[in-house]
PDB file of C-alpha atoms in Angstrom:
ATOM      1  CA  MET N   1     -76.274  -9.740  65.879  1.00 50.00           C
ATOM      2  CA  LEU N   2     -75.684  -7.429  63.608  1.00 41.00           C
ATOM      3  CA  LYS N   3     -79.238  -7.858  61.932  1.00 43.00           C
ATOM      4  CA  SER N   4     -80.701  -7.013  66.106  1.00 45.00           C
ATOM      5  CA  ILE N   5     -78.062  -4.099  66.528  1.00 44.00           C
ATOM      6  CA  VAL N   6     -79.529  -2.634  62.780  1.00 42.00           C
ATOM      7  CA  PHE N   7     -82.764  -3.157  63.360  1.00 42.00           C
ATOM      8  CA  ILE N   8     -82.390  -1.692  67.402  1.00 41.00           C
ATOM      9  CA  MET N   9     -80.505   1.269  64.842  1.00 46.00           C
ATOM     10  CA  GLN N  10     -83.881   1.826  63.475  1.00 50.00           C
ATOM     11  CA  LYS N  11     -85.795   2.872  66.199  1.00 51.00           C
ATOM     12  CA  PRO N  12     -85.317   7.167  66.797  1.00 54.00           C
ATOM     13  CA  ILE N  13     -85.036   7.449  70.244  1.00 53.00           C
ATOM     14  CA  ILE N  14     -81.828   4.858  69.223  1.00 52.00           C
ATOM     15  CA  LYS N  15     -81.313   7.554  66.439  1.00 51.00           C
ATOM     16  CA  LEU N  16     -81.435  10.621  68.314  1.00 49.00           C
ATOM     17  CA  PHE N  17     -79.461   8.834  71.440  1.00 51.00           C
ATOM     18  CA  PHE N  18     -76.382   8.361  68.670  1.00 51.00           C
ATOM     19  CA  VAL N  19     -76.480  11.434  67.017  1.00 50.00           C
ATOM     20  CA  LEU N  20     -75.879  13.241  70.752  1.00 50.00           C
ATOM     21  CA  LEU N  21     -73.850  11.004  71.590  1.00 52.00           C
ATOM     22  CA  ILE N  22     -71.491  12.093  68.287  1.00 53.00           C
ATOM     23  CA  ILE N  23     -71.644  15.902  68.931  1.00 49.00           C
ATOM     24  CA  GLY N  24     -70.952  15.157  72.403  1.00 54.00           C
ATOM     25  CA  LEU N  25     -67.697  13.739  71.815  1.00 48.00           C
ATOM     26  CA  LEU N  26     -66.466  16.187  69.081  1.00 45.00           C
ATOM     27  CA  THR N  27     -66.934  18.838  71.030  1.00 46.00           C
ATOM     28  CA  GLN N  28     -65.285  17.251  73.906  1.00 49.00           C
ATOM     29  CA  ALA N  29     -62.249  16.842  70.489  1.00 45.00           C
ATOM     30  CA  PHE N  30     -62.212  20.549  70.175  1.00 44.00           C
ATOM     31  CA  ALA N  31     -62.674  21.922  72.525  1.00 43.00           C
ATOM     32  CA  SER N  32     -58.942  22.490  72.718  1.00 43.00           C
ATOM     33  CA  ILE N  33     -58.675  23.492  69.748  1.00 44.00           C
ATOM     34  CA  VAL N  34     -61.323  26.373  70.392  1.00 47.00           C
ATOM     35  CA  ASP N  35     -60.869  26.872  74.282  1.00 46.00           C
ATOM     36  CA  THR N  36     -56.750  27.224  73.892  1.00 46.00           C
ATOM     37  CA  ARG N  37     -55.756  29.689  76.077  1.00 58.00           C
ATOM     38  CA  GLU N  38     -54.157  32.558  75.420  1.00 58.00           C
ATOM     39  CA  ALA N  39     -49.903  32.256  75.135  1.00 61.00           C
ATOM     40  CA  ALA N  40     -48.590  33.762  79.241  1.00 77.00           C
ATOM     41  CA  PHE N  41     -46.960  37.210  78.233  1.00 84.00           C
ATOM     42  CA  THR N  42     -45.336  39.649  81.380  1.00 86.00           C
ATOM     43  CA  PRO N  43     -46.193  43.034  80.766  1.00 90.00           C
ATOM     44  CA  ALA N  44     -42.732  43.979  79.072  1.00 87.00           C
ATOM     45  CA  GLN N  45     -43.135  41.299  76.711  1.00 89.00           C
ATOM     46  CA  ARG N  46     -46.182  41.710  75.020  1.00 89.00           C
ATOM     47  CA  ALA N  47     -45.534  45.529  74.302  1.00 89.00           C
ATOM     48  CA  TRP N  48     -41.751  44.428  73.063  1.00 88.00           C
ATOM     49  CA  LEU N  49     -43.678  41.603  70.435  1.00 87.00           C
ATOM     50  CA  LEU N  50     -45.591  44.522  69.287  1.00 89.00           C
ATOM     51  CA  ASP N  51     -42.534  46.237  69.347  1.00 88.00           C
ATOM     52  CA  ASN N  52     -43.677  49.097  71.699  1.00 90.00           C
ATOM     53  CA  ARG N  53     -40.127  49.504  72.801  1.00 90.00           C
ATOM     54  CA  GLN N  54     -40.026  52.282  75.489  1.00 92.00           C
ATOM     55  CA  GLU N  55     -43.452  50.615  77.186  1.00 94.00           C
ATOM     56  CA  ALA N  56     -41.680  47.579  77.096  1.00 91.00           C
ATOM     57  CA  LYS N  57     -38.341  48.746  78.814  1.00 93.00           C
ATOM     58  CA  THR N  58     -40.376  50.832  81.336  1.00 93.00           C
ATOM     59  CA  PHE N  59     -41.584  47.668  82.542  1.00 91.00           C
ATOM     60  CA  TYR N  60     -38.264  46.419  82.934  1.00 93.00           C
ATOM     61  CA  ILE N  61     -37.066  49.038  84.256  1.00 92.00           C
ATOM     62  CA  GLY N  62     -40.503  48.132  87.325  1.00 92.00           C
ATOM     63  CA  GLU N  63     -38.923  44.453  87.563  1.00 91.00           C
ATOM     64  CA  ILE N  64     -35.666  44.892  88.485  1.00 91.00           C
ATOM     65  CA  ASP N  65     -36.537  45.979  92.309  1.00 85.00           C
ATOM     66  CA  SER N  66     -39.502  44.028  91.922  1.00 86.00           C
ATOM     67  CA  ALA N  67     -37.341  40.384  91.080  1.00 79.00           C
ATOM     68  CA  GLY N  68     -35.420  38.068  92.921  1.00 85.00           C
ATOM     69  CA  ASP N  69     -33.154  37.907  90.236  1.00 89.00           C
ATOM     70  CA  GLN N  70     -32.341  41.223  88.268  1.00 92.00           C
ATOM     71  CA  THR N  71     -30.122  39.829  85.424  1.00 93.00           C
ATOM     72  CA  VAL N  72     -32.862  39.755  82.654  1.00 93.00           C
ATOM     73  CA  PRO N  73     -35.140  42.180  83.373  1.00 93.00           C
ATOM     74  CA  ALA N  74     -31.554  44.656  84.154  1.00 94.00           C
ATOM     75  CA  PHE N  75     -29.940  43.330  80.606  1.00 95.00           C
ATOM     76  CA  ASN N  76     -33.338  43.897  78.640  1.00 94.00           C
ATOM     77  CA  ALA N  77     -33.685  47.457  79.814  1.00 94.00           C
ATOM     78  CA  ALA N  78     -29.660  47.889  79.484  1.00 95.00           C
ATOM     79  CA  TYR N  79     -31.037  46.253  75.183  1.00 95.00           C
ATOM     80  CA  LEU N  80     -33.139  48.352  75.299  1.00 94.00           C
ATOM     81  CA  SER N  81     -31.949  51.162  76.078  1.00 94.00           C
ATOM     82  CA  TYR N  82     -28.859  50.364  73.712  1.00 94.00           C
ATOM     83  CA  LEU N  83     -31.341  49.996  70.180  1.00 92.00           C
ATOM     84  CA  ASP N  84     -32.469  53.472  70.811  1.00 92.00           C
ATOM     85  CA  HIS N  85     -28.798  55.010  71.325  1.00 93.00           C
ATOM     86  CA  ASN N  86     -29.154  55.735  74.847  1.00 94.00           C
ATOM     87  CA  PHE N  87     -25.417  54.710  76.068  1.00 93.00           C
ATOM     88  CA  ASP N  88     -25.694  56.224  79.264  1.00 95.00           C
ATOM     89  CA  ALA N  89     -29.217  53.848  80.411  1.00 95.00           C
ATOM     90  CA  THR N  90     -27.203  51.345  78.694  1.00 95.00           C
ATOM     91  CA  ASP N  91     -23.952  51.698  81.069  1.00 96.00           C
ATOM     92  CA  LYS N  92     -26.892  51.903  84.233  1.00 96.00           C
ATOM     93  CA  TYR N  93     -28.503  48.833  84.023  1.00 96.00           C
ATOM     94  CA  LEU N  94     -25.887  46.191  81.943  1.00 96.00           C
ATOM     95  CA  LYS N  95     -23.457  47.473  85.492  1.00 96.00           C
ATOM     96  CA  ILE N  96     -26.892  45.800  87.812  1.00 95.00           C
ATOM     97  CA  ALA N  97     -27.227  43.139  85.348  1.00 96.00           C
ATOM     98  CA  LEU N  98     -23.263  41.939  85.803  1.00 96.00           C
ATOM     99  CA  SER N  99     -22.958  43.517  89.191  1.00 96.00           C
ATOM    100  CA  ALA N 100     -26.372  39.784  89.637  1.00 95.00           C
ATOM    101  CA  ASN N 101     -24.541  37.522  87.588  1.00 95.00           C
ATOM    102  CA  PRO N 102     -20.570  38.580  86.648  1.00 96.00           C
ATOM    103  CA  LYS N 103     -20.745  35.128  83.794  1.00 96.00           C
ATOM    104  CA  TYR N 104     -24.839  35.976  82.317  1.00 96.00           C
ATOM    105  CA  GLY N 105     -23.705  35.401  78.371  1.00 96.00           C
ATOM    106  CA  PRO N 106     -25.696  37.858  76.650  1.00 95.00           C
ATOM    107  CA  ALA N 107     -24.973  40.838  79.366  1.00 96.00           C
ATOM    108  CA  LEU N 108     -21.128  40.096  78.300  1.00 97.00           C
ATOM    109  CA  PHE N 109     -22.115  40.315  74.532  1.00 97.00           C
ATOM    110  CA  LEU N 110     -23.588  43.497  74.964  1.00 96.00           C
ATOM    111  CA  LYS N 111     -20.689  45.127  76.458  1.00 97.00           C
ATOM    112  CA  GLY N 112     -18.345  43.843  74.334  1.00 97.00           C
ATOM    113  CA  LEU N 113     -20.028  45.581  71.370  1.00 96.00           C
ATOM    114  CA  ILE N 114     -20.022  48.157  73.676  1.00 96.00           C
ATOM    115  CA  GLU N 115     -16.828  48.546  73.877  1.00 96.00           C
ATOM    116  CA  TYR N 116     -16.005  48.413  71.128  1.00 96.00           C
ATOM    117  CA  ASP N 117     -17.529  50.967  69.352  1.00 94.00           C
ATOM    118  CA  ARG N 118     -16.040  53.151  72.149  1.00 95.00           C
ATOM    119  CA  HIS N 119     -12.520  51.904  71.194  1.00 96.00           C
ATOM    120  CA  ASN N 120     -11.678  50.154  74.295  1.00 96.00           C
ATOM    121  CA  LEU N 121     -10.790  46.780  72.228  1.00 96.00           C
ATOM    122  CA  ARG N 122      -8.953  44.715  74.994  1.00 96.00           C
ATOM    123  CA  ASN N 123     -12.143  45.119  77.403  1.00 96.00           C
ATOM    124  CA  SER N 124     -14.413  44.097  74.351  1.00 96.00           C
ATOM    125  CA  PHE N 125     -12.834  40.971  73.182  1.00 97.00           C
ATOM    126  CA  THR N 126     -12.096  39.953  76.724  1.00 97.00           C
ATOM    127  CA  ALA N 127     -15.781  40.622  77.475  1.00 97.00           C
ATOM    128  CA  LEU N 128     -16.982  38.451  73.462  1.00 97.00           C
ATOM    129  CA  GLN N 129     -14.879  36.219  74.996  1.00 97.00           C
ATOM    130  CA  LYS N 130     -16.097  35.492  78.122  1.00 97.00           C
ATOM    131  CA  SER N 131     -19.637  35.503  76.345  1.00 97.00           C
ATOM    132  CA  ILE N 132     -18.136  32.235  74.311  1.00 97.00           C
ATOM    133  CA  LYS N 133     -18.569  30.404  77.265  1.00 96.00           C
ATOM    134  CA  THR N 134     -22.000  31.558  78.366  1.00 95.00           C
ATOM    135  CA  HIS N 135     -23.536  32.874  75.806  1.00 95.00           C
ATOM    136  CA  PRO N 136     -26.982  30.603  74.984  1.00 93.00           C
ATOM    137  CA  GLN N 137     -26.444  31.577  70.919  1.00 94.00           C
ATOM    138  CA  SER N 138     -22.359  31.380  71.161  1.00 96.00           C
ATOM    139  CA  TYR N 139     -21.867  31.906  67.283  1.00 96.00           C
ATOM    140  CA  LEU N 140     -23.309  35.117  68.341  1.00 96.00           C
ATOM    141  CA  PRO N 141     -19.084  36.428  69.796  1.00 97.00           C
ATOM    142  CA  ASN N 142     -17.826  33.872  67.916  1.00 97.00           C
ATOM    143  CA  TYR N 143     -19.327  35.767  65.102  1.00 97.00           C
ATOM    144  CA  TYR N 144     -18.622  39.310  66.369  1.00 97.00           C
ATOM    145  CA  LEU N 145     -14.795  38.203  67.550  1.00 97.00           C
ATOM    146  CA  GLY N 146     -14.517  37.533  64.103  1.00 98.00           C
ATOM    147  CA  LYS N 147     -16.037  40.514  62.197  1.00 97.00           C
ATOM    148  CA  PHE N 148     -13.894  42.913  65.050  1.00 97.00           C
ATOM    149  CA  LEU N 149     -10.212  41.678  64.475  1.00 97.00           C
ATOM    150  CA  TYR N 150     -10.843  41.508  60.784  1.00 98.00           C
ATOM    151  CA  GLU N 151     -11.478  44.989  61.003  1.00 97.00           C
ATOM    152  CA  ARG N 152      -7.548  45.160  62.995  1.00 96.00           C
ATOM    153  CA  GLY N 153      -6.636  42.887  60.203  1.00 96.00           C
ATOM    154  CA  LYS N 154      -5.664  40.038  62.716  1.00 97.00           C
ATOM    155  CA  TYR N 155      -6.637  37.923  59.885  1.00 97.00           C
ATOM    156  CA  LYS N 156      -5.722  34.439  60.854  1.00 96.00           C
ATOM    157  CA  ASP N 157      -7.508  35.844  64.657  1.00 97.00           C
ATOM    158  CA  ALA N 158     -10.355  35.981  62.487  1.00 98.00           C
ATOM    159  CA  ILE N 159     -10.698  32.748  61.032  1.00 98.00           C
ATOM    160  CA  GLU N 160     -10.794  30.550  63.902  1.00 97.00           C
ATOM    161  CA  TYR N 161     -13.845  32.729  65.353  1.00 98.00           C
ATOM    162  CA  LEU N 162     -15.711  33.094  62.087  1.00 98.00           C
ATOM    163  CA  LYS N 163     -15.215  28.963  61.600  1.00 97.00           C
ATOM    164  CA  ASP N 164     -16.275  28.664  65.479  1.00 97.00           C
ATOM    165  CA  ALA N 165     -19.581  30.936  64.136  1.00 97.00           C
ATOM    166  CA  ILE N 166     -20.086  28.473  61.254  1.00 97.00           C
ATOM    167  CA  SER N 167     -19.832  25.606  63.643  1.00 96.00           C
ATOM    168  CA  ASP N 168     -22.029  27.067  66.815  1.00 95.00           C
ATOM    169  CA  TYR N 169     -25.040  27.939  64.280  1.00 94.00           C
ATOM    170  CA  LYS N 170     -24.610  27.252  59.839  1.00 93.00           C
ATOM    171  CA  LEU N 171     -27.941  28.615  59.647  1.00 92.00           C
ATOM    172  CA  TYR N 172     -26.012  32.446  60.695  1.00 93.00           C
ATOM    173  CA  THR N 173     -24.990  33.320  57.060  1.00 92.00           C
ATOM    174  CA  PHE N 174     -23.463  35.855  57.944  1.00 95.00           C
ATOM    175  CA  SER N 175     -20.411  33.972  58.937  1.00 96.00           C
ATOM    176  CA  TYR N 176     -20.251  33.049  55.050  1.00 97.00           C
ATOM    177  CA  SER N 177     -19.920  35.597  53.070  1.00 96.00           C
ATOM    178  CA  LEU N 178     -17.347  37.586  56.386  1.00 97.00           C
ATOM    179  CA  LEU N 179     -14.843  34.462  56.415  1.00 98.00           C
ATOM    180  CA  GLY N 180     -15.151  34.204  52.395  1.00 98.00           C
ATOM    181  CA  GLN N 181     -14.313  38.306  52.438  1.00 97.00           C
ATOM    182  CA  LEU N 182     -11.521  37.740  54.608  1.00 98.00           C
ATOM    183  CA  TYR N 183      -9.782  34.435  52.126  1.00 98.00           C
ATOM    184  CA  ILE N 184     -10.540  36.659  48.911  1.00 98.00           C
ATOM    185  CA  ASP N 185      -8.061  39.394  50.708  1.00 98.00           C
ATOM    186  CA  ILE N 186      -5.358  37.211  51.401  1.00 97.00           C
ATOM    187  CA  ASN N 187      -5.434  34.929  47.946  1.00 97.00           C
ATOM    188  CA  LYS N 188      -6.505  31.827  49.002  1.00 98.00           C
ATOM    189  CA  LEU N 189      -9.224  31.576  46.434  1.00 98.00           C
ATOM    190  CA  ASN N 190      -9.586  28.562  46.616  1.00 97.00           C
ATOM    191  CA  LYS N 191     -11.029  28.205  49.995  1.00 98.00           C
ATOM    192  CA  ALA N 192     -13.068  31.144  49.926  1.00 98.00           C
ATOM    193  CA  ILE N 193     -15.127  29.718  47.283  1.00 98.00           C
ATOM    194  CA  GLU N 194     -15.635  26.615  49.321  1.00 98.00           C
ATOM    195  CA  ILE N 195     -17.261  28.083  52.335  1.00 98.00           C
ATOM    196  CA  LEU N 196     -19.128  30.608  49.889  1.00 97.00           C
ATOM    197  CA  GLU N 197     -20.749  27.458  48.410  1.00 96.00           C
ATOM    198  CA  LYS N 198     -21.276  25.893  51.730  1.00 95.00           C
ATOM    199  CA  GLY N 199     -23.034  29.290  52.388  1.00 95.00           C
ATOM    200  CA  PHE N 200     -25.254  29.181  49.155  1.00 94.00           C
ATOM    201  CA  ILE N 201     -26.502  25.923  50.371  1.00 92.00           C
ATOM    202  CA  TYR N 202     -28.099  28.019  53.413  1.00 91.00           C
ATOM    203  CA  SER N 203     -29.148  31.682  51.547  1.00 88.00           C
ATOM    204  CA  HIS N 204     -29.509  33.795  48.949  1.00 88.00           C
ATOM    205  CA  ASP N 205     -27.415  36.359  50.786  1.00 91.00           C
ATOM    206  CA  ALA N 206     -26.287  39.634  48.923  1.00 93.00           C
ATOM    207  CA  ASP N 207     -22.812  39.704  50.097  1.00 95.00           C
ATOM    208  CA  ILE N 208     -22.792  35.500  50.021  1.00 96.00           C
ATOM    209  CA  ILE N 209     -23.325  35.808  46.303  1.00 95.00           C
ATOM    210  CA  PHE N 210     -21.264  38.615  44.849  1.00 97.00           C
ATOM    211  CA  ASN N 211     -18.654  37.451  46.998  1.00 97.00           C
ATOM    212  CA  LEU N 212     -18.767  33.813  45.055  1.00 97.00           C
ATOM    213  CA  ALA N 213     -19.063  35.914  41.878  1.00 97.00           C
ATOM    214  CA  LYS N 214     -15.760  37.604  42.464  1.00 98.00           C
ATOM    215  CA  ALA N 215     -13.713  34.618  43.490  1.00 98.00           C
ATOM    216  CA  TYR N 216     -14.704  32.968  40.930  1.00 98.00           C
ATOM    217  CA  GLU N 217     -13.286  35.741  38.611  1.00 97.00           C
ATOM    218  CA  LEU N 218     -10.411  36.427  40.054  1.00 97.00           C
ATOM    219  CA  SER N 219      -9.938  32.506  39.912  1.00 97.00           C
ATOM    220  CA  GLY N 220     -10.378  32.568  36.459  1.00 96.00           C
ATOM    221  CA  GLN N 221     -13.406  30.763  36.135  1.00 96.00           C
ATOM    222  CA  THR N 222     -15.076  33.347  34.448  1.00 95.00           C
ATOM    223  CA  GLY N 223     -18.152  30.848  33.651  1.00 93.00           C
ATOM    224  CA  LYS N 224     -18.714  30.157  37.111  1.00 94.00           C
ATOM    225  CA  ALA N 225     -18.546  34.413  37.371  1.00 95.00           C
ATOM    226  CA  ILE N 226     -20.892  35.075  35.329  1.00 93.00           C
ATOM    227  CA  LYS N 227     -23.259  33.160  36.939  1.00 91.00           C
ATOM    228  CA  TYR N 228     -23.188  35.081  39.855  1.00 93.00           C
ATOM    229  CA  TYR N 229     -22.790  37.700  39.153  1.00 94.00           C
ATOM    230  CA  GLY N 230     -25.762  36.917  36.926  1.00 91.00           C
ATOM    231  CA  LEU N 231     -27.225  36.295  40.209  1.00 90.00           C
ATOM    232  CA  PHE N 232     -26.388  38.793  42.118  1.00 92.00           C
ATOM    233  CA  ALA N 233     -27.711  41.637  39.424  1.00 91.00           C
ATOM    234  CA  TYR N 234     -31.431  39.867  39.605  1.00 88.00           C
ATOM    235  CA  LEU N 235     -32.276  39.410  42.942  1.00 88.00           C
ATOM    236  CA  TYR N 236     -30.476  42.863  43.921  1.00 90.00           C
ATOM    237  CA  GLU N 237     -30.795  45.465  41.159  1.00 88.00           C
ATOM    238  CA  LYS N 238     -30.703  48.513  45.050  1.00 90.00           C
ATOM    239  CA  HIS N 239     -27.513  46.949  46.269  1.00 92.00           C
ATOM    240  CA  PRO N 240     -24.046  49.406  46.722  1.00 94.00           C
ATOM    241  CA  LYS N 241     -22.606  46.648  44.411  1.00 95.00           C
ATOM    242  CA  TYR N 242     -25.035  46.162  41.679  1.00 94.00           C
ATOM    243  CA  GLU N 243     -22.823  48.755  39.503  1.00 95.00           C
ATOM    244  CA  SER N 244     -19.695  45.939  39.695  1.00 96.00           C
ATOM    245  CA  ALA N 245     -21.919  43.206  39.903  1.00 95.00           C
ATOM    246  CA  LYS N 246     -23.589  44.728  35.752  1.00 94.00           C
ATOM    247  CA  ALA N 247     -20.042  45.944  34.790  1.00 95.00           C
ATOM    248  CA  PHE N 248     -18.283  42.674  34.428  1.00 95.00           C
ATOM    249  CA  LEU N 249     -21.284  40.889  33.162  1.00 94.00           C
ATOM    250  CA  ASN N 250     -21.477  44.036  30.526  1.00 94.00           C
ATOM    251  CA  LYS N 251     -18.030  43.431  29.586  1.00 94.00           C
ATOM    252  CA  HIS N 252     -18.711  39.517  28.946  1.00 92.00           C
ATOM    253  CA  HIS N 253     -21.923  41.459  26.898  1.00 91.00           C
ATOM    254  CA  ILE N 254     -24.964  39.935  29.168  1.00 87.00           C
ATOM    255  CA  THR N 255     -27.777  41.703  29.272  1.00 82.00           C
ATOM    256  CA  ASN N 256     -30.657  39.459  30.229  1.00 78.00           C
ATOM    257  CA  TYR N 257     -29.298  38.373  33.937  1.00 74.00           C
ATOM    258  CA  TRP N 258     -32.451  35.562  34.542  1.00 63.00           C
ATOM    259  CA  THR N 259     -31.001  32.789  31.428  1.00 51.00           C
ATOM    260  CA  ASN N 260     -30.899  29.265  31.795  1.00 48.00           C
ATOM    261  CA  ARG N 261     -27.559  29.801  32.144  1.00 50.00           C
ATOM    262  CA  LEU N 262     -28.361  30.050  36.037  1.00 50.00           C
ATOM    263  CA  GLU N 263     -29.911  26.831  37.842  1.00 53.00           C
ATOM    264  CA  PRO N 264     -32.400  26.155  39.927  1.00 51.00           C
ATOM    265  CA  ILE N 265     -32.355  27.564  43.869  1.00 49.00           C
ATOM    266  CA  PRO N 266     -31.306  24.312  45.017  1.00 48.00           C
ATOM    267  CA  GLU N 267     -33.733  21.735  46.937  1.00 50.00           C
ATOM    268  CA  ARG N 268     -33.376  21.974  49.966  1.00 44.00           C
ATOM    269  CA  GLY N 269     -34.242  19.895  53.518  1.00 49.00           C
ATOM    270  CA  ASP N 270     -35.598  20.679  56.873  1.00 47.00           C
ATOM    271  CA  GLU N 271     -32.779  21.451  58.742  1.00 48.00           C
ATOM    272  CA  ALA N 272     -32.681  24.335  55.628  1.00 44.00           C
ATOM    273  CA  CYS N 273     -33.020  28.240  56.229  1.00 44.00           C
ATOM    274  CA  PHE N 274     -33.787  30.418  52.624  1.00 40.00           C
ATOM    275  CA  PHE N 275     -32.845  33.514  54.587  1.00 40.00           C
ATOM    276  CA  PRO N 276     -31.956  35.928  51.873  1.00 41.00           C
ATOM    277  CA  VAL N 277     -29.732  38.690  53.874  1.00 39.00           C
ATOM    278  CA  GLY N 278     -29.654  41.925  51.454  1.00 39.00           C
ATOM    279  CA  GLU N 279     -33.770  43.121  51.351  1.00 36.00           C
ATOM    280  CA  ASP N 280     -33.124  46.076  52.697  1.00 37.00           C
ATOM    281  CA  TYR N 281     -31.763  46.899  49.563  1.00 34.00           C
ATOM    282  CA  VAL N 282     -34.056  45.363  47.725  1.00 30.00           C
TER     283      VAL N 282
END
């Protein structure tokens, strides 16, 4: 049987048939790669992705009257206005969004930010608390509530919201640095070190490293303080806190910041995130 197949394959016409068959199968197999359709974006989404914010806002404003549900286009118009510091327009479109859906989490979150900027604290905190219940990224209102309460000296409440922010999304690393700073302020250094070490697993954020070094310094663990101040000074030479770190290192006669005292960047699993906040200073 095998000999018969080999004999048949030796005939030119049969060879040609199989070559054409293989080419056809390969063409069909790769057609889905070559001919993949472009993702369907609305004109507003496309403009925003290309960072044409004014054009995107114009499109969203146009969508408000034609949309069955005005919530999303009105919120997007409000948010883009907020980014451009056009607060009259922000108020206008935010009011439309919340009239269409009073429980829309992102709109409540934005309202909370605006009211805080205006020093309307009660309105701000109420909006942010409502936002936590319906915002798809609830760690954001939790973080900002914690941040605002920290700024007002309400440390006990701030701790709870910042803990919730970390619980909601452990890769949002601002929460670790602020909670660590809060614990340093109230002299709970062991808790500061614990939370900042957890944050360090996911990010070499400038504030996480500096606060971790500060916590070790204040707790008398000089060797570890040198390690983290050294890493901070190595990574963030243009950071506003660089001189403070440098002064500590000079005091201990450390001039070569990256040495074998510092361990390599820890290995990360698939779910981990290397997100070095602070690169705007580098």
